[in-house]
PDB file of C-alpha atoms in Angstrom:
ATOM      1  CA  MET W   1    -105.464 186.572-112.687  1.00  0.00           C
ATOM      2  CA  LYS W   2    -107.261 183.904-114.707  1.00  0.00           C
ATOM      3  CA  LYS W   3    -104.036 181.915-114.934  1.00  0.00           C
ATOM      4  CA  LEU W   4    -103.536 182.233-111.174  1.00  0.00           C
ATOM      5  CA  ILE W   5    -107.080 181.066-110.465  1.00  0.00           C
ATOM      6  CA  LEU W   6    -106.697 178.122-112.836  1.00  0.00           C
ATOM      7  CA  LEU W   7    -103.349 177.230-111.269  1.00  0.00           C
ATOM      8  CA  LEU W   8    -104.872 177.334-107.780  1.00  0.00           C
ATOM      9  CA  LEU W   9    -107.790 175.187-108.891  1.00  0.00           C
ATOM     10  CA  ILE W  10    -105.514 172.590-110.470  1.00  0.00           C
ATOM     11  CA  THR W  11    -103.206 172.594-107.441  1.00  0.00           C
ATOM     12  CA  PHE W  12    -106.051 172.213-104.941  1.00  0.00           C
ATOM     13  CA  CYS W  13    -107.829 169.591-107.032  1.00  0.00           C
ATOM     14  CA  TYR W  14    -104.560 167.697-107.199  1.00  0.00           C
ATOM     15  CA  LEU W  15    -104.286 167.856-103.414  1.00  0.00           C
ATOM     16  CA  ALA W  16    -107.955 167.261-102.682  1.00  0.00           C
ATOM     17  CA  ASP W  17    -107.670 164.181-104.837  1.00  0.00           C
ATOM     18  CA  ALA W  18    -104.613 163.098-102.883  1.00  0.00           C
ATOM     19  CA  HIS W  19    -106.078 159.670-102.273  1.00  0.00           C
ATOM     20  CA  ALA W  20    -106.311 159.175-106.029  1.00  0.00           C
ATOM     21  CA  GLN W  21    -102.933 160.550-107.015  1.00  0.00           C
ATOM     22  CA  GLN W  22    -100.356 161.860-104.600  1.00  0.00           C
ATOM     23  CA  ASP W  23     -97.174 160.108-105.580  1.00  0.00           C
ATOM     24  CA  GLU W  24     -95.329 161.790-108.417  1.00  0.00           C
ATOM     25  CA  GLN W  25     -95.946 160.426-111.900  1.00  0.00           C
ATOM     26  CA  MET W  26     -93.063 158.580-113.555  1.00  0.00           C
ATOM     27  CA  SER W  27     -93.348 157.105-117.040  1.00  0.00           C
ATOM     28  CA  ILE W  28     -90.025 155.239-116.894  1.00  0.00           C
ATOM     29  CA  TYR W  29     -90.855 153.377-113.697  1.00  0.00           C
ATOM     30  CA  MET W  30     -89.096 150.273-115.062  1.00  0.00           C
ATOM     31  CA  TYR W  31     -85.729 152.051-114.818  1.00  0.00           C
ATOM     32  CA  ASN W  32     -86.191 153.339-111.267  1.00  0.00           C
ATOM     33  CA  PRO W  33     -88.212 150.781-109.255  1.00  0.00           C
ATOM     34  CA  LEU W  34     -86.297 151.555-106.063  1.00  0.00           C
ATOM     35  CA  TYR W  35     -88.474 154.667-105.775  1.00  0.00           C
ATOM     36  CA  PHE W  36     -91.559 152.576-105.007  1.00  0.00           C
ATOM     37  CA  ASN W  37     -90.097 149.213-103.874  1.00  0.00           C
ATOM     38  CA  PRO W  38     -87.176 148.984-101.407  1.00  0.00           C
ATOM     39  CA  ALA W  39     -86.839 145.245-102.110  1.00  0.00           C
ATOM     40  CA  TYR W  40     -85.244 146.198-105.453  1.00  0.00           C
ATOM     41  CA  ALA W  41     -82.097 147.336-103.622  1.00  0.00           C
ATOM     42  CA  GLY W  42     -79.121 145.163-104.540  1.00  0.00           C
ATOM     43  CA  SER W  43     -80.875 143.253-107.320  1.00  0.00           C
ATOM     44  CA  LYS W  44     -78.336 144.213-110.006  1.00  0.00           C
ATOM     45  CA  ASP W  45     -74.778 142.921-110.408  1.00  0.00           C
ATOM     46  CA  ALA W  46     -73.407 146.428-109.945  1.00  0.00           C
ATOM     47  CA  ILE W  47     -73.534 149.641-107.991  1.00  0.00           C
ATOM     48  CA  SER W  48     -76.398 151.267-109.871  1.00  0.00           C
ATOM     49  CA  ALA W  49     -77.274 154.977-109.883  1.00  0.00           C
ATOM     50  CA  VAL W  50     -80.292 156.547-111.622  1.00  0.00           C
ATOM     51  CA  ALA W  51     -81.271 160.203-112.048  1.00  0.00           C
ATOM     52  CA  VAL W  52     -84.666 161.170-113.495  1.00  0.00           C
ATOM     53  CA  GLY W  53     -86.198 164.523-114.343  1.00  0.00           C
ATOM     54  CA  ARG W  54     -89.833 165.000-115.327  1.00  0.00           C
ATOM     55  CA  PHE W  55     -91.279 168.192-116.806  1.00  0.00           C
ATOM     56  CA  GLN W  56     -95.034 167.809-116.764  1.00  0.00           C
ATOM     57  CA  TRP W  57     -97.755 169.858-118.477  1.00  0.00           C
ATOM     58  CA  VAL W  58     -95.392 171.756-120.786  1.00  0.00           C
ATOM     59  CA  ASN W  59     -96.325 175.382-121.604  1.00  0.00           C
ATOM     60  CA  TYR W  60     -98.265 175.812-118.381  1.00  0.00           C
ATOM     61  CA  SER W  61     -96.952 178.049-115.600  1.00  0.00           C
ATOM     62  CA  GLY W  62     -96.691 176.305-112.239  1.00  0.00           C
ATOM     63  CA  ALA W  63     -96.867 172.836-113.790  1.00  0.00           C
ATOM     64  CA  PRO W  64     -95.417 169.851-111.898  1.00  0.00           C
ATOM     65  CA  ARG W  65     -91.653 169.440-111.902  1.00  0.00           C
ATOM     66  CA  SER W  66     -90.157 166.295-110.379  1.00  0.00           C
ATOM     67  CA  GLN W  67     -86.641 164.961-109.875  1.00  0.00           C
ATOM     68  CA  TRP W  68     -85.546 161.586-108.542  1.00  0.00           C
ATOM     69  CA  PHE W  69     -82.172 160.153-107.654  1.00  0.00           C
ATOM     70  CA  SER W  70     -81.467 156.637-106.427  1.00  0.00           C
ATOM     71  CA  VAL W  71     -78.427 154.459-105.836  1.00  0.00           C
ATOM     72  CA  HIS W  72     -78.131 150.883-104.612  1.00  0.00           C
ATOM     73  CA  ALA W  73     -75.680 147.988-104.497  1.00  0.00           C
ATOM     74  CA  PRO W  74     -75.563 144.275-103.624  1.00  0.00           C
ATOM     75  CA  LEU W  75     -73.559 142.913-100.696  1.00  0.00           C
ATOM     76  CA  LEU W  76     -72.663 139.417 -99.503  1.00  0.00           C
ATOM     77  CA  PHE W  77     -73.189 137.766-102.917  1.00  0.00           C
ATOM     78  CA  LYS W  78     -76.527 139.565-103.388  1.00  0.00           C
ATOM     79  CA  SER W  79     -78.034 138.217-100.180  1.00  0.00           C
ATOM     80  CA  LEU W  80     -78.127 141.806 -98.921  1.00  0.00           C
ATOM     81  CA  GLY W  81     -78.864 145.042-100.734  1.00  0.00           C
ATOM     82  CA  VAL W  82     -78.445 148.638 -99.567  1.00  0.00           C
ATOM     83  CA  GLY W  83     -79.305 151.945-101.162  1.00  0.00           C
ATOM     84  CA  GLY W  84     -81.153 155.201-100.921  1.00  0.00           C
ATOM     85  CA  HIS W  85     -83.376 157.488-102.939  1.00  0.00           C
ATOM     86  CA  MET W  86     -84.341 161.150-102.990  1.00  0.00           C
ATOM     87  CA  VAL W  87     -87.367 162.913-104.459  1.00  0.00           C
ATOM     88  CA  ASN W  88     -88.060 166.579-105.128  1.00  0.00           C
ATOM     89  CA  ASP W  89     -91.482 167.512-106.462  1.00  0.00           C
ATOM     90  CA  ARG W  90     -93.239 170.819-106.980  1.00  0.00           C
ATOM     91  CA  ILE W  91     -96.671 171.649-108.364  1.00  0.00           C
ATOM     92  CA  GLY W  92     -97.812 175.241-108.193  1.00  0.00           C
ATOM     93  CA  LYS W  93     -97.240 176.392-104.632  1.00  0.00           C
ATOM     94  CA  ARG W  94     -97.032 172.899-103.177  1.00  0.00           C
ATOM     95  CA  ASN W  95     -93.721 171.096-102.739  1.00  0.00           C
ATOM     96  CA  ARG W  96     -92.418 167.802-101.403  1.00  0.00           C
ATOM     97  CA  THR W  97     -88.871 166.680-100.720  1.00  0.00           C
ATOM     98  CA  ALA W  98     -88.102 163.181 -99.450  1.00  0.00           C
ATOM     99  CA  VAL W  99     -84.959 161.286 -98.492  1.00  0.00           C
ATOM    100  CA  PHE W 100     -85.084 157.545 -97.777  1.00  0.00           C
ATOM    101  CA  ALA W 101     -82.592 154.782 -96.994  1.00  0.00           C
ATOM    102  CA  ASP W 102     -83.340 151.318 -98.398  1.00  0.00           C
ATOM    103  CA  ILE W 103     -82.259 147.844 -97.352  1.00  0.00           C
ATOM    104  CA  SER W 104     -83.245 144.404 -98.620  1.00  0.00           C
ATOM    105  CA  GLY W 105     -82.480 140.752 -98.006  1.00  0.00           C
ATOM    106  CA  SER W 106     -82.880 138.004-100.605  1.00  0.00           C
ATOM    107  CA  ILE W 107     -82.492 134.286-101.139  1.00  0.00           C
ATOM    108  CA  GLN W 108     -81.834 132.404-104.374  1.00  0.00           C
ATOM    109  CA  LEU W 109     -84.618 130.091-105.529  1.00  0.00           C
ATOM    110  CA  SER W 110     -83.082 128.730-108.737  1.00  0.00           C
ATOM    111  CA  LYS W 111     -79.629 128.723-110.306  1.00  0.00           C
ATOM    112  CA  THR W 112     -81.054 127.938-113.742  1.00  0.00           C
ATOM    113  CA  ASN W 113     -82.702 131.323-114.277  1.00  0.00           C
ATOM    114  CA  GLN W 114     -81.010 133.107-111.357  1.00  0.00           C
ATOM    115  CA  SER W 115     -84.382 133.711-109.710  1.00  0.00           C
ATOM    116  CA  ARG W 116     -84.416 135.277-106.268  1.00  0.00           C
ATOM    117  CA  ILE W 117     -87.004 136.609-103.859  1.00  0.00           C
ATOM    118  CA  ALA W 118     -86.275 139.684-101.779  1.00  0.00           C
ATOM    119  CA  ALA W 119     -87.963 141.634 -98.999  1.00  0.00           C
ATOM    120  CA  GLY W 120     -87.101 145.258 -98.397  1.00  0.00           C
ATOM    121  CA  LEU W 121     -87.617 148.134 -95.997  1.00  0.00           C
ATOM    122  CA  SER W 122     -87.155 151.879 -96.419  1.00  0.00           C
ATOM    123  CA  VAL W 123     -86.938 154.543 -93.716  1.00  0.00           C
ATOM    124  CA  GLY W 124     -86.851 158.288 -94.247  1.00  0.00           C
ATOM    125  CA  VAL W 125     -88.552 161.658 -94.018  1.00  0.00           C
ATOM    126  CA  ASP W 126     -90.982 163.664 -96.131  1.00  0.00           C
ATOM    127  CA  VAL W 127     -90.768 167.463 -96.044  1.00  0.00           C
ATOM    128  CA  LEU W 128     -94.167 168.747 -97.162  1.00  0.00           C
ATOM    129  CA  GLY W 129     -95.312 172.315 -97.628  1.00  0.00           C
ATOM    130  CA  PHE W 130     -97.297 175.102 -99.284  1.00  0.00           C
ATOM    131  CA  ASP W 131     -95.987 178.621 -99.895  1.00  0.00           C
ATOM    132  CA  PHE W 132     -98.335 181.392-101.065  1.00  0.00           C
ATOM    133  CA  THR W 133     -96.189 184.232 -99.703  1.00  0.00           C
ATOM    134  CA  ASN W 134     -95.199 185.292-103.222  1.00  0.00           C
ATOM    135  CA  ALA W 135     -98.549 184.676-104.877  1.00  0.00           C
ATOM    136  CA  THR W 136     -99.977 187.532-106.945  1.00  0.00           C
ATOM    137  CA  VAL W 137    -103.537 188.404-105.921  1.00  0.00           C
ATOM    138  CA  ASN W 138    -105.874 191.371-106.442  1.00  0.00           C
ATOM    139  CA  ASP W 139    -107.280 191.226-102.926  1.00  0.00           C
ATOM    140  CA  VAL W 140    -104.845 191.163 -99.990  1.00  0.00           C
ATOM    141  CA  ASN W 141    -107.704 189.800 -97.881  1.00  0.00           C
ATOM    142  CA  ASP W 142    -107.741 186.684-100.009  1.00  0.00           C
ATOM    143  CA  PRO W 143    -107.601 183.769 -97.522  1.00  0.00           C
ATOM    144  CA  PHE W 144    -104.740 182.189 -99.469  1.00  0.00           C
ATOM    145  CA  TYR W 145    -102.592 185.327 -99.558  1.00  0.00           C
ATOM    146  CA  GLY W 146     -99.389 185.013 -97.522  1.00  0.00           C
ATOM    147  CA  MET W 147    -100.182 181.503 -96.328  1.00  0.00           C
ATOM    148  CA  GLN W 148     -97.186 179.287 -95.617  1.00  0.00           C
ATOM    149  CA  VAL W 149     -97.278 175.900 -93.953  1.00  0.00           C
ATOM    150  CA  SER W 150     -94.801 173.027 -93.832  1.00  0.00           C
ATOM    151  CA  ALA W 151     -94.005 169.910 -91.849  1.00  0.00           C
ATOM    152  CA  THR W 152     -91.390 167.177 -91.687  1.00  0.00           C
ATOM    153  CA  LYS W 153     -92.896 163.724 -91.392  1.00  0.00           C
ATOM    154  CA  PRO W 154     -91.011 160.435 -90.836  1.00  0.00           C
ATOM    155  CA  ASN W 155     -92.179 157.473 -92.848  1.00  0.00           C
ATOM    156  CA  VAL W 156     -91.428 153.861 -93.697  1.00  0.00           C
ATOM    157  CA  GLY W 157     -91.985 151.682 -96.747  1.00  0.00           C
ATOM    158  CA  ALA W 158     -91.883 147.957 -97.452  1.00  0.00           C
ATOM    159  CA  GLY W 159     -91.920 145.625-100.423  1.00  0.00           C
ATOM    160  CA  ILE W 160     -91.400 142.140-101.844  1.00  0.00           C
ATOM    161  CA  TYR W 161     -89.621 141.525-105.147  1.00  0.00           C
ATOM    162  CA  TYR W 162     -89.329 138.258-107.099  1.00  0.00           C
ATOM    163  CA  TYR W 163     -87.047 138.312-110.134  1.00  0.00           C
ATOM    164  CA  GLY W 164     -84.867 136.291-112.470  1.00  0.00           C
ATOM    165  CA  ASN W 165     -83.007 136.693-115.754  1.00  0.00           C
ATOM    166  CA  ARG W 166     -86.174 137.371-117.747  1.00  0.00           C
ATOM    167  CA  HIS W 167     -88.959 138.157-115.298  1.00  0.00           C
ATOM    168  CA  TYR W 168     -89.915 140.189-112.265  1.00  0.00           C
ATOM    169  CA  ILE W 169     -92.910 140.946-110.085  1.00  0.00           C
ATOM    170  CA  GLY W 170     -93.050 143.118-106.998  1.00  0.00           C
ATOM    171  CA  ILE W 171     -95.583 144.313-104.440  1.00  0.00           C
ATOM    172  CA  SER W 172     -94.852 147.352-102.316  1.00  0.00           C
ATOM    173  CA  SER W 173     -95.985 150.395-100.381  1.00  0.00           C
ATOM    174  CA  PRO W 174     -93.322 153.122-100.355  1.00  0.00           C
ATOM    175  CA  ARG W 175     -95.027 155.115 -97.590  1.00  0.00           C
ATOM    176  CA  LEU W 176     -96.995 153.172 -95.012  1.00  0.00           C
ATOM    177  CA  LEU W 177     -97.752 156.143 -92.753  1.00  0.00           C
ATOM    178  CA  GLU W 178    -100.261 158.808 -93.752  1.00  0.00           C
ATOM    179  CA  ALA W 179     -99.519 162.435 -92.882  1.00  0.00           C
ATOM    180  CA  VAL W 180    -101.664 165.571 -92.547  1.00  0.00           C
ATOM    181  CA  ILE W 181    -100.470 169.173 -92.321  1.00  0.00           C
ATOM    182  CA  ARG W 182    -102.531 172.356 -91.893  1.00  0.00           C
ATOM    183  CA  ASN W 183    -102.113 175.984 -90.950  1.00  0.00           C
ATOM    184  CA  ALA W 184    -103.520 177.635 -87.829  1.00  0.00           C
ATOM    185  CA  GLN W 185    -106.794 178.532 -89.570  1.00  0.00           C
ATOM    186  CA  ASP W 186    -107.138 175.038 -91.027  1.00  0.00           C
ATOM    187  CA  LEU W 187    -107.529 176.619 -94.465  1.00  0.00           C
ATOM    188  CA  GLU W 188    -105.518 173.902 -96.152  1.00  0.00           C
ATOM    189  CA  LYS W 189    -104.379 170.404 -95.467  1.00  0.00           C
ATOM    190  CA  GLN W 190    -102.513 167.688 -97.268  1.00  0.00           C
ATOM    191  CA  VAL W 191    -103.061 164.003 -96.762  1.00  0.00           C
ATOM    192  CA  ASN W 192     -99.910 162.091 -97.610  1.00  0.00           C
ATOM    193  CA  ALA W 193    -101.875 159.103 -98.770  1.00  0.00           C
ATOM    194  CA  ARG W 194    -100.811 155.478 -98.492  1.00  0.00           C
ATOM    195  CA  HIS W 195    -100.116 153.889-101.885  1.00  0.00           C
ATOM    196  CA  PHE W 196     -99.750 150.293-103.024  1.00  0.00           C
ATOM    197  CA  PHE W 197     -97.921 149.174-106.165  1.00  0.00           C
ATOM    198  CA  ILE W 198     -97.684 145.989-108.191  1.00  0.00           C
ATOM    199  CA  ALA W 199     -94.988 145.952-110.864  1.00  0.00           C
ATOM    200  CA  ALA W 200     -94.324 143.121-113.305  1.00  0.00           C
ATOM    201  CA  GLY W 201     -92.495 142.440-116.545  1.00  0.00           C
ATOM    202  CA  TYR W 202     -91.091 139.721-118.793  1.00  0.00           C
ATOM    203  CA  VAL W 203     -88.495 139.617-121.584  1.00  0.00           C
ATOM    204  CA  PHE W 204     -89.177 137.520-124.713  1.00  0.00           C
ATOM    205  CA  ASP W 205     -86.645 136.607-127.409  1.00  0.00           C
ATOM    206  CA  LEU W 206     -88.022 137.488-130.850  1.00  0.00           C
ATOM    207  CA  ASN W 207     -84.821 136.450-132.612  1.00  0.00           C
ATOM    208  CA  SER W 208     -81.066 136.631-132.033  1.00  0.00           C
ATOM    209  CA  VAL W 209     -80.983 140.450-131.968  1.00  0.00           C
ATOM    210  CA  LEU W 210     -84.453 141.541-130.839  1.00  0.00           C
ATOM    211  CA  LYS W 211     -86.120 141.208-127.448  1.00  0.00           C
ATOM    212  CA  LEU W 212     -89.613 142.298-126.404  1.00  0.00           C
ATOM    213  CA  LYS W 213     -90.375 143.440-122.861  1.00  0.00           C
ATOM    214  CA  PRO W 214     -93.969 144.091-121.770  1.00  0.00           C
ATOM    215  CA  SER W 215     -94.287 145.594-118.300  1.00  0.00           C
ATOM    216  CA  THR W 216     -96.929 147.151-116.084  1.00  0.00           C
ATOM    217  CA  LEU W 217     -97.244 149.189-112.917  1.00  0.00           C
ATOM    218  CA  ILE W 218    -100.564 148.918-111.075  1.00  0.00           C
ATOM    219  CA  LYS W 219    -101.291 151.657-108.533  1.00  0.00           C
ATOM    220  CA  TYR W 220    -103.894 151.539-105.789  1.00  0.00           C
ATOM    221  CA  THR W 221    -104.849 154.047-103.120  1.00  0.00           C
ATOM    222  CA  PRO W 222    -107.725 153.447-100.675  1.00  0.00           C
ATOM    223  CA  LYS W 223    -110.898 155.361-101.566  1.00  0.00           C
ATOM    224  CA  ALA W 224    -109.686 155.902-105.122  1.00  0.00           C
ATOM    225  CA  PRO W 225    -110.071 154.055-108.431  1.00  0.00           C
ATOM    226  CA  LEU W 226    -107.433 151.536-109.413  1.00  0.00           C
ATOM    227  CA  THR W 227    -105.080 152.843-112.102  1.00  0.00           C
ATOM    228  CA  PHE W 228    -102.202 151.379-114.080  1.00  0.00           C
ATOM    229  CA  ASP W 229     -99.415 151.994-116.601  1.00  0.00           C
ATOM    230  CA  VAL W 230     -98.567 149.608-119.443  1.00  0.00           C
ATOM    231  CA  ASN W 231     -95.327 149.697-121.406  1.00  0.00           C
ATOM    232  CA  LEU W 232     -94.166 147.656-124.401  1.00  0.00           C
ATOM    233  CA  SER W 233     -90.449 147.974-125.170  1.00  0.00           C
ATOM    234  CA  LEU W 234     -88.253 146.507-127.898  1.00  0.00           C
ATOM    235  CA  LEU W 235     -84.523 145.929-127.350  1.00  0.00           C
ATOM    236  CA  SER W 236     -82.369 145.891-130.494  1.00  0.00           C
ATOM    237  CA  TYR W 237     -78.840 144.465-130.530  1.00  0.00           C
ATOM    238  CA  GLU W 238     -78.587 144.884-126.740  1.00  0.00           C
ATOM    239  CA  ARG W 239     -78.061 148.607-127.385  1.00  0.00           C
ATOM    240  CA  LEU W 240     -81.320 150.396-128.143  1.00  0.00           C
ATOM    241  CA  TRP W 241     -84.656 150.373-126.317  1.00  0.00           C
ATOM    242  CA  THR W 242     -87.758 151.792-128.010  1.00  0.00           C
ATOM    243  CA  GLY W 243     -91.241 151.568-126.592  1.00  0.00           C
ATOM    244  CA  LEU W 244     -94.816 152.745-126.225  1.00  0.00           C
ATOM    245  CA  MET W 245     -96.672 153.464-122.992  1.00  0.00           C
ATOM    246  CA  TYR W 246    -100.258 153.975-121.860  1.00  0.00           C
ATOM    247  CA  ARG W 247    -101.504 155.381-118.561  1.00  0.00           C
ATOM    248  CA  PHE W 248    -105.129 154.457-117.880  1.00  0.00           C
ATOM    249  CA  ASN W 249    -107.527 157.276-118.790  1.00  0.00           C
ATOM    250  CA  GLU W 250    -104.715 159.827-118.643  1.00  0.00           C
ATOM    251  CA  SER W 251    -101.951 159.694-121.231  1.00  0.00           C
ATOM    252  CA  MET W 252    -100.065 157.854-123.953  1.00  0.00           C
ATOM    253  CA  GLY W 253     -96.461 158.184-125.026  1.00  0.00           C
ATOM    254  CA  ALA W 254     -93.242 156.824-126.467  1.00  0.00           C
ATOM    255  CA  ASN W 255     -89.792 156.220-125.024  1.00  0.00           C
ATOM    256  CA  ILE W 256     -86.263 155.590-126.219  1.00  0.00           C
ATOM    257  CA  ALA W 257     -83.071 154.601-124.388  1.00  0.00           C
ATOM    258  CA  VAL W 258     -79.518 154.088-125.630  1.00  0.00           C
ATOM    259  CA  ILE W 259     -77.098 151.744-123.852  1.00  0.00           C
ATOM    260  CA  ILE W 260     -73.397 152.633-124.071  1.00  0.00           C
ATOM    261  CA  LYS W 261     -71.490 150.018-122.090  1.00  0.00           C
ATOM    262  CA  ASP W 262     -72.544 150.588-118.454  1.00  0.00           C
ATOM    263  CA  PHE W 263     -74.229 153.909-119.201  1.00  0.00           C
ATOM    264  CA  THR W 264     -77.861 154.344-120.297  1.00  0.00           C
ATOM    265  CA  ILE W 265     -79.571 157.561-121.343  1.00  0.00           C
ATOM    266  CA  GLY W 266     -83.271 157.748-122.141  1.00  0.00           C
ATOM    267  CA  TYR W 267     -86.163 160.030-122.987  1.00  0.00           C
ATOM    268  CA  VAL W 268     -89.950 159.754-122.716  1.00  0.00           C
ATOM    269  CA  TYR W 269     -92.697 161.946-124.127  1.00  0.00           C
ATOM    270  CA  ASP W 270     -96.277 161.406-123.044  1.00  0.00           C
ATOM    271  CA  PHE W 271     -99.313 163.420-124.068  1.00  0.00           C
ATOM    272  CA  PRO W 272    -102.677 163.725-122.313  1.00  0.00           C
ATOM    273  CA  ILE W 273    -105.818 161.996-123.517  1.00  0.00           C
ATOM    274  CA  ASN W 274    -108.081 163.522-120.857  1.00  0.00           C
ATOM    275  CA  GLY W 275    -109.459 167.033-120.299  1.00  0.00           C
ATOM    276  CA  LEU W 276    -106.054 168.510-119.454  1.00  0.00           C
ATOM    277  CA  ARG W 277    -104.996 168.344-123.100  1.00  0.00           C
ATOM    278  CA  LYS W 278    -106.677 171.757-123.566  1.00  0.00           C
ATOM    279  CA  TYR W 279    -104.218 173.436-121.215  1.00  0.00           C
ATOM    280  CA  GLN W 280    -100.838 171.821-121.943  1.00  0.00           C
ATOM    281  CA  SER W 281     -98.856 170.040-124.619  1.00  0.00           C
ATOM    282  CA  GLY W 282     -97.585 166.929-122.890  1.00  0.00           C
ATOM    283  CA  SER W 283     -94.791 165.912-120.543  1.00  0.00           C
ATOM    284  CA  HIS W 284     -91.083 165.223-121.003  1.00  0.00           C
ATOM    285  CA  GLU W 285     -88.973 162.846-118.969  1.00  0.00           C
ATOM    286  CA  ILE W 286     -85.236 162.202-119.175  1.00  0.00           C
ATOM    287  CA  PHE W 287     -83.102 159.756-117.252  1.00  0.00           C
ATOM    288  CA  LEU W 288     -79.497 158.720-116.808  1.00  0.00           C
ATOM    289  CA  GLN W 289     -78.389 155.368-115.444  1.00  0.00           C
ATOM    290  CA  PHE W 290     -74.859 154.317-114.609  1.00  0.00           C
ATOM    291  CA  ASP W 291     -73.797 150.867-113.419  1.00  0.00           C
ATOM    292  CA  ILE W 292     -70.414 150.574-111.725  1.00  0.00           C
ATOM    293  CA  ARG W 293     -69.074 147.039-111.818  1.00  0.00           C
ATOM    294  CA  THR W 294     -66.321 145.888-109.475  1.00  0.00           C
ATOM    295  CA  LYS W 295     -64.427 142.647-108.958  1.00  0.00           C
ATOM    296  CA  LYS W 296     -66.141 142.239-105.597  1.00  0.00           C
ATOM    297  CA  ILE W 297     -69.571 142.004-107.276  1.00  0.00           C
ATOM    298  CA  PRO W 298     -69.823 138.826-109.413  1.00  0.00           C
ATOM    299  CA  TYR W 299     -71.500 139.236-112.812  1.00  0.00           C
ATOM    300  CA  THR W 300     -74.027 136.440-113.326  1.00  0.00           C
ATOM    301  CA  SER W 301     -76.065 137.299-116.428  1.00  0.00           C
ATOM    302  CA  PRO W 302     -77.491 140.219-118.462  1.00  0.00           C
ATOM    303  CA  ARG W 303     -80.298 142.123-116.740  1.00  0.00           C
ATOM    304  CA  TYR W 304     -83.121 143.842-118.578  1.00  0.00           C
ATOM    305  CA  PHE W 305     -84.700 145.687-115.644  1.00  0.00           C
TER     306      PHE W 305
END
């Protein structure tokens, strides 16, 4: 019963604090920016697919579990990009599933460093819900017992993305429309809060075989404190990424990724530095990326994001 109460408290605090943190956490944001910025669609010289799985708060029952999948491709010599992404997230008795289509248009600003600026739009639906029908309680009169509520909400997102061979910066809001769901007794509600993101990174040459890539993701939600992630990654021999990450007032971690031709596999472990460290032993994240190159998509230069 104590575990159930603690799980309910964490779940409801997570939801009550929806303005501060509603979007799913992702430590390897630099490998899957299409999730939060539709302008990223078509920015690579390939058909690119990414799958990510995150297992948060290990050793705690009902902890968050999140999965992402995205795919995108350039068209018309990269002047147009199309793609889509899916999200499945569960924490305790709350779940969210989303499916979005993404489209972007871009223009080239410089041939020297292949810099382009793109604007993107995403359109899709969020399926949001709570399900306490299978919850174990001592009192059947508990107001949460048997409660089930869900809703399907359409949404749109937008973003701008400026990038070149060695740099990128983007500003976006993946969901511009806020959504609220509640049951008949108004016992619970969920505000699908509007989020804003700024992502940036740069690749430096240390020598002929080593490259250093600092990157950041700044996250803002109205009526909530500003928060951010910082990552510092080292690329060795164009084959191995290793890095360290820090999430403001929340966690620290390390990541590794191996590049095998057009296939990349990576892993991230981050551990809490706040009060939650008493209840869990960190989070694991794995990802797979596959780039399919065709003769119809011209290859211009190596890309590091």
